[in-house]
Backbone as a ProteinNet text record, in pm:
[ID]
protein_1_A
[PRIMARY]
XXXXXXXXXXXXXXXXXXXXXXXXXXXXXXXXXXXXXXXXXXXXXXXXXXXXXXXXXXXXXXXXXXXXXXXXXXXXXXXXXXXXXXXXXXXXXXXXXXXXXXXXXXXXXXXXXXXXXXXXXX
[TERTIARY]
4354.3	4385.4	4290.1	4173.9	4088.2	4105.3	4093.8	4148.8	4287.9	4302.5	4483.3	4422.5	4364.9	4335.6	4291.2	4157	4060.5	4138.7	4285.3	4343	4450.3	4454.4	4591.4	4492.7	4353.8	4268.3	4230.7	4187.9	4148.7	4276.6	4422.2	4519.1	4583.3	4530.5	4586.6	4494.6	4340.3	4275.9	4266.7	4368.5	4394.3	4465.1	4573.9	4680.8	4691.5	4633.2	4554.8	4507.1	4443.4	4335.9	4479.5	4514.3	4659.9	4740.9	4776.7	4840.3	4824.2	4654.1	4579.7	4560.6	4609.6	4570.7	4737.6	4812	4948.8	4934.8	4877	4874.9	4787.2	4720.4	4658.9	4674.1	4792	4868	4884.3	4852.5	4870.8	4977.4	5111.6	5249.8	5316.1	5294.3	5345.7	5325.3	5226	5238.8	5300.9	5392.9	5492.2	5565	5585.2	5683.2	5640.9	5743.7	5684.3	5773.6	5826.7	5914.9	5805.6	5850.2	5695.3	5725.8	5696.2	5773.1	5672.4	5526.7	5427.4	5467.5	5500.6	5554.7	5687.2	5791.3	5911.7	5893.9	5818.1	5768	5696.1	5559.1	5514.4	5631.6	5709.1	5774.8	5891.4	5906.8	6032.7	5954.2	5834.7	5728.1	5711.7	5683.2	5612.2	5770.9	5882.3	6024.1	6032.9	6012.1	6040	5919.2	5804.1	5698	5764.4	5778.4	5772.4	5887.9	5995	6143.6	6032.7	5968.4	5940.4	5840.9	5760.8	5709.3	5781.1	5882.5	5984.9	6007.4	6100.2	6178.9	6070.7	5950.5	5883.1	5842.5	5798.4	5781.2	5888	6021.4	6124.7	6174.2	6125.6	6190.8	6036.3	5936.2	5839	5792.8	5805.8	5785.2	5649.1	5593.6	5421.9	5335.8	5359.1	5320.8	5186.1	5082.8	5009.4	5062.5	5091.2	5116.1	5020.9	4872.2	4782	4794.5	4829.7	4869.3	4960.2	5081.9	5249	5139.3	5087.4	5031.7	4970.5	4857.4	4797.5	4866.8	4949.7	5022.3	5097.5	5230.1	5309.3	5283.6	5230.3	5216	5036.4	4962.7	4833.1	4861.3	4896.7	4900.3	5038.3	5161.3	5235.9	5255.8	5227.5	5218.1	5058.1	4988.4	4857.4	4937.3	5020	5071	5177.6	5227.7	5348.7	5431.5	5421.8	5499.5	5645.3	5695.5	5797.5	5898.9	5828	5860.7	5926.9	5812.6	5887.9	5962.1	5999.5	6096.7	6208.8	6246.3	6387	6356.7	6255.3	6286.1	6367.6	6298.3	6374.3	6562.2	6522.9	6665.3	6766.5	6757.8	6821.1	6829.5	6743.2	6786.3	6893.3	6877.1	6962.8	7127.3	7085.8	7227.7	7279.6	7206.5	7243.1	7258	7218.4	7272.5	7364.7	7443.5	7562.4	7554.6	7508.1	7458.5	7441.2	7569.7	7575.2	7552.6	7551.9	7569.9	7434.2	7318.9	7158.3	7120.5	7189.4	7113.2	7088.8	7207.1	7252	7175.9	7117.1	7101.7	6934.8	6895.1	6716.7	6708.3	6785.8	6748.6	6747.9	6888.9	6887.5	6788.5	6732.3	6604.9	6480.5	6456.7	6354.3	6295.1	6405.3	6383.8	6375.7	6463	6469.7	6326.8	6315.5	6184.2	6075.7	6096.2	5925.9	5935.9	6065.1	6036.5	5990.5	6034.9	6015.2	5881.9	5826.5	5680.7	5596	5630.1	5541.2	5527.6	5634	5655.8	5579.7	5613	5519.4	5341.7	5330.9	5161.7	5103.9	5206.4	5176.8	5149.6	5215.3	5222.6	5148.8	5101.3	5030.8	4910	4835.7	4689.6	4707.7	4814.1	4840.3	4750.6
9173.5	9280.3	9399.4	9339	9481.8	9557.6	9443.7	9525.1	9623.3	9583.4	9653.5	9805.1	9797.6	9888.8	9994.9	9950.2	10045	10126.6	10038.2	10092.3	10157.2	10191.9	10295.3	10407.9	10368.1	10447.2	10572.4	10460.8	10558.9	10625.5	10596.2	10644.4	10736	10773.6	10842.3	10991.7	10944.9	11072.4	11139.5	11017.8	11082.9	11192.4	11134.7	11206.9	11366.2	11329.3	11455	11569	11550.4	11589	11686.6	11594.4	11661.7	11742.7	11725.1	11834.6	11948.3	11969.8	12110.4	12130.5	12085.3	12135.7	12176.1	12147.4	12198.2	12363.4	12363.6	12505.9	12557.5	12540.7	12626.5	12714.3	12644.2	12716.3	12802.1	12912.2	13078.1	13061.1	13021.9	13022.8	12988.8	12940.1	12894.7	12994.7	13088.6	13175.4	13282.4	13340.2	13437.8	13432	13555.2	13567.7	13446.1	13517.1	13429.1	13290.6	13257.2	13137	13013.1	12906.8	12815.9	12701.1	12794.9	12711.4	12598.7	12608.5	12482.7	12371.4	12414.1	12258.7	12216.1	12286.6	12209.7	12158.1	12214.2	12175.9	12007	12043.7	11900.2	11793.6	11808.8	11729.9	11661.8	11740.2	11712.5	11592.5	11655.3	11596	11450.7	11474.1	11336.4	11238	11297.3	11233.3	11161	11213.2	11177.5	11045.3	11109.9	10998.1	10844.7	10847.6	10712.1	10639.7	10740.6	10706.8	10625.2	10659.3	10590.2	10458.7	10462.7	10366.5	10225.8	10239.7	10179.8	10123.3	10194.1	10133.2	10072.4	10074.7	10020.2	9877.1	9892.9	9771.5	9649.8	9690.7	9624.5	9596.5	9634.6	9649.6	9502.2	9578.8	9465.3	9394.4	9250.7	9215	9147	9159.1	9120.4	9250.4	9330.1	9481.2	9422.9	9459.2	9371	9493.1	9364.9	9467.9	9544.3	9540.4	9650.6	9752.3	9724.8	9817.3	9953.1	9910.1	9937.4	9980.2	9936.4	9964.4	10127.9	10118.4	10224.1	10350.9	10326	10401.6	10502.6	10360	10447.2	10470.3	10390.8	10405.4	10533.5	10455.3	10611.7	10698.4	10726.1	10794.7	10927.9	10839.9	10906.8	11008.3	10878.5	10926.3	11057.8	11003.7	11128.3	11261.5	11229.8	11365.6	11423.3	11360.1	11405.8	11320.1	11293.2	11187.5	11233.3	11336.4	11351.8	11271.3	11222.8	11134.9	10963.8	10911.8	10821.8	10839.9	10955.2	11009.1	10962.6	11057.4	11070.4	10904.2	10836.3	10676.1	10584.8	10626.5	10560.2	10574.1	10747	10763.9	10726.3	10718.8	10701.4	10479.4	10433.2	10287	10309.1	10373.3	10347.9	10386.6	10518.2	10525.1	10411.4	10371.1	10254.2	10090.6	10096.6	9965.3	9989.6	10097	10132.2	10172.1	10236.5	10245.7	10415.4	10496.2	10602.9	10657.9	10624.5	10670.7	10679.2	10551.2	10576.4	10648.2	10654.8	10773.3	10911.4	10967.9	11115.3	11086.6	10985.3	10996.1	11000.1	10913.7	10962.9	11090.1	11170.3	11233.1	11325	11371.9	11470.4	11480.5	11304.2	11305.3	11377.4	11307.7	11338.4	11474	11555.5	11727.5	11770	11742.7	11832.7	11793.3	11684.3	11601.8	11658.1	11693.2	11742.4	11874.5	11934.6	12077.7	12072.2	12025.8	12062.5	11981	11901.5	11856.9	12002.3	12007.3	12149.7	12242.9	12311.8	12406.8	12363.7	12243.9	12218.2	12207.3	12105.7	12131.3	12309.9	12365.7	12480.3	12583.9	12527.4	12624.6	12579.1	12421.9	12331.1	12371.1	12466.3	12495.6	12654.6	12750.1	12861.5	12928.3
9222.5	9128.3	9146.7	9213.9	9198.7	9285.5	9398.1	9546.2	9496	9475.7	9450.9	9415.9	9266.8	9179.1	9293.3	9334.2	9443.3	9566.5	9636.1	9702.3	9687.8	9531.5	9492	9441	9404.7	9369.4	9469	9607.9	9742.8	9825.8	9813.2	9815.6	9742.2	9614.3	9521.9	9542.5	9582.3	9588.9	9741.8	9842.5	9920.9	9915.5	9833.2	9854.9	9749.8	9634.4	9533.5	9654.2	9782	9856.6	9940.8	9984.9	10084.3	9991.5	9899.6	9778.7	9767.7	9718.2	9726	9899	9986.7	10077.1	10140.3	10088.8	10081.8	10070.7	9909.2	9875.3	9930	9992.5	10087.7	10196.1	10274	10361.9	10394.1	10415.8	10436.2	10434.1	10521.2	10584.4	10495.9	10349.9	10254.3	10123.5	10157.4	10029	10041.9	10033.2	10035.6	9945	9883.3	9738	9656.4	9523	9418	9422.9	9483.1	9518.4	9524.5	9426.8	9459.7	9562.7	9710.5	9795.9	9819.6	9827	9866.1	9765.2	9658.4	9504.2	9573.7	9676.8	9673.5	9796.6	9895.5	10058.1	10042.6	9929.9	9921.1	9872.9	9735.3	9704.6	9773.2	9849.9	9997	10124.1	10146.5	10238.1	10148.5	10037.1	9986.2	9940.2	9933.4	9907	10038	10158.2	10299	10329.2	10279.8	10313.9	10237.2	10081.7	10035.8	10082.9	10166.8	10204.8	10337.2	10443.9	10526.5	10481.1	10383.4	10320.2	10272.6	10216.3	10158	10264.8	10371.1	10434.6	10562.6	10553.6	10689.7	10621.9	10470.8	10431.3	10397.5	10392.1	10374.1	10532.3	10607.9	10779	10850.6	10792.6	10844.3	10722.4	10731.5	10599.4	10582.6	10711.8	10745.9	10680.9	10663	10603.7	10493.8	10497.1	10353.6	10244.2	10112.9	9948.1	9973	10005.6	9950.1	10043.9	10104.7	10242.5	10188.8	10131.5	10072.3	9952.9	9908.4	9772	9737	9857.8	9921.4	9955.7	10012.8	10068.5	9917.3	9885.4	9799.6	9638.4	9583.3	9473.4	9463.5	9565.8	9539.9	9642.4	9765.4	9858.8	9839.5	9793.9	9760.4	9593.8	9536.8	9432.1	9332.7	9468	9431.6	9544.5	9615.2	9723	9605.4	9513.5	9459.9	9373.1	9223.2	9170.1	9199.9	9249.7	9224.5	9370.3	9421.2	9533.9	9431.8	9406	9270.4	9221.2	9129.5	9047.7	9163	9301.7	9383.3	9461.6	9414	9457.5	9376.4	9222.4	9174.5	9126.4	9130.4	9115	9205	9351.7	9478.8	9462.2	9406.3	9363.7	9268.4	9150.2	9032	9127.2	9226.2	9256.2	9383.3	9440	9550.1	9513.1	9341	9273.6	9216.2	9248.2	9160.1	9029.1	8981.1	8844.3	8821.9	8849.1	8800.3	8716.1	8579.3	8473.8	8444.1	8464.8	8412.3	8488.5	8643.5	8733.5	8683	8607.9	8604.6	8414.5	8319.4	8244.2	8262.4	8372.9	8380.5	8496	8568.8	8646.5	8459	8392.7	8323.5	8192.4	8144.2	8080.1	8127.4	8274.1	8313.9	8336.6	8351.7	8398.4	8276.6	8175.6	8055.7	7971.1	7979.4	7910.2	7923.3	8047.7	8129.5	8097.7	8123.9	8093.2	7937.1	7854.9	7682.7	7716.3	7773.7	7774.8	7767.7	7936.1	7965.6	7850.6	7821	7724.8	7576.8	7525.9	7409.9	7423.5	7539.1	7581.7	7581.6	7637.8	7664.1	7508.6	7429.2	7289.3	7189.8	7206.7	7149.1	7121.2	7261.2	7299.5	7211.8	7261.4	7218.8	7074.4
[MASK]
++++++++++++++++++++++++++++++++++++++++++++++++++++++++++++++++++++++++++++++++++++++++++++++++++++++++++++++++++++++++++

């Protein structure tokens, strides 16, 4: 369990590390378009897609390994990689209806999150 903890820990601040270094990019700041937030989240959608499927493809893979990787690595690069994981299960178990009911929670949720944190401090 601890091991676990420590390697979603040292994966998570990997991936925190690669994030801000997203926005860093010279080639990425142009106009007000927030292209480095949809570049990472695309990058880190693609990463846990290869995560997933390398650990389900090799099944010798160690959990802390998979652990490392997707839950701190990915998820410190970008939760929003989780988010299009889990939604892409709900839709590949057949299960339309919770798909289109947590994709449309989840956006609207977060937005009225943001917006209240934001007026909260105000």
């Amino acid at each position: 369990m601890f091991c676990n903890c420590l390697a979603v820990g040292a994966g998570g601040a990997l991936g925190a590390v690669c994030r801000y270094g997203m926005s860093l990019l010279p080639v990425l700041q142009r106009g007000a378009f927030p292209l480095p937030t949809l570049l990472t989240n695309l990058l880190g959608a693609i990463l846990i897609g290869l995560v997933v499927g390398a650990g389900q493809r090799w099944a010798n893979l160690s959990p802390t390994l998979l652990l490392f990787l997707r839950v701190g690595g990915c998820g410190g690069f970008t939760t929003f990689s989780t988010f299009s994981l889990e939604s892409l299960v709900l839709l590949e178990d057949g299960r339309p209806v919770l798909f289109g009911g947590y994709v449309l929670l989840s956006v609207t949720l977060c937005l009225a999150g943001v917006w209240l944190g934001k007026h909260l401090i105000a």
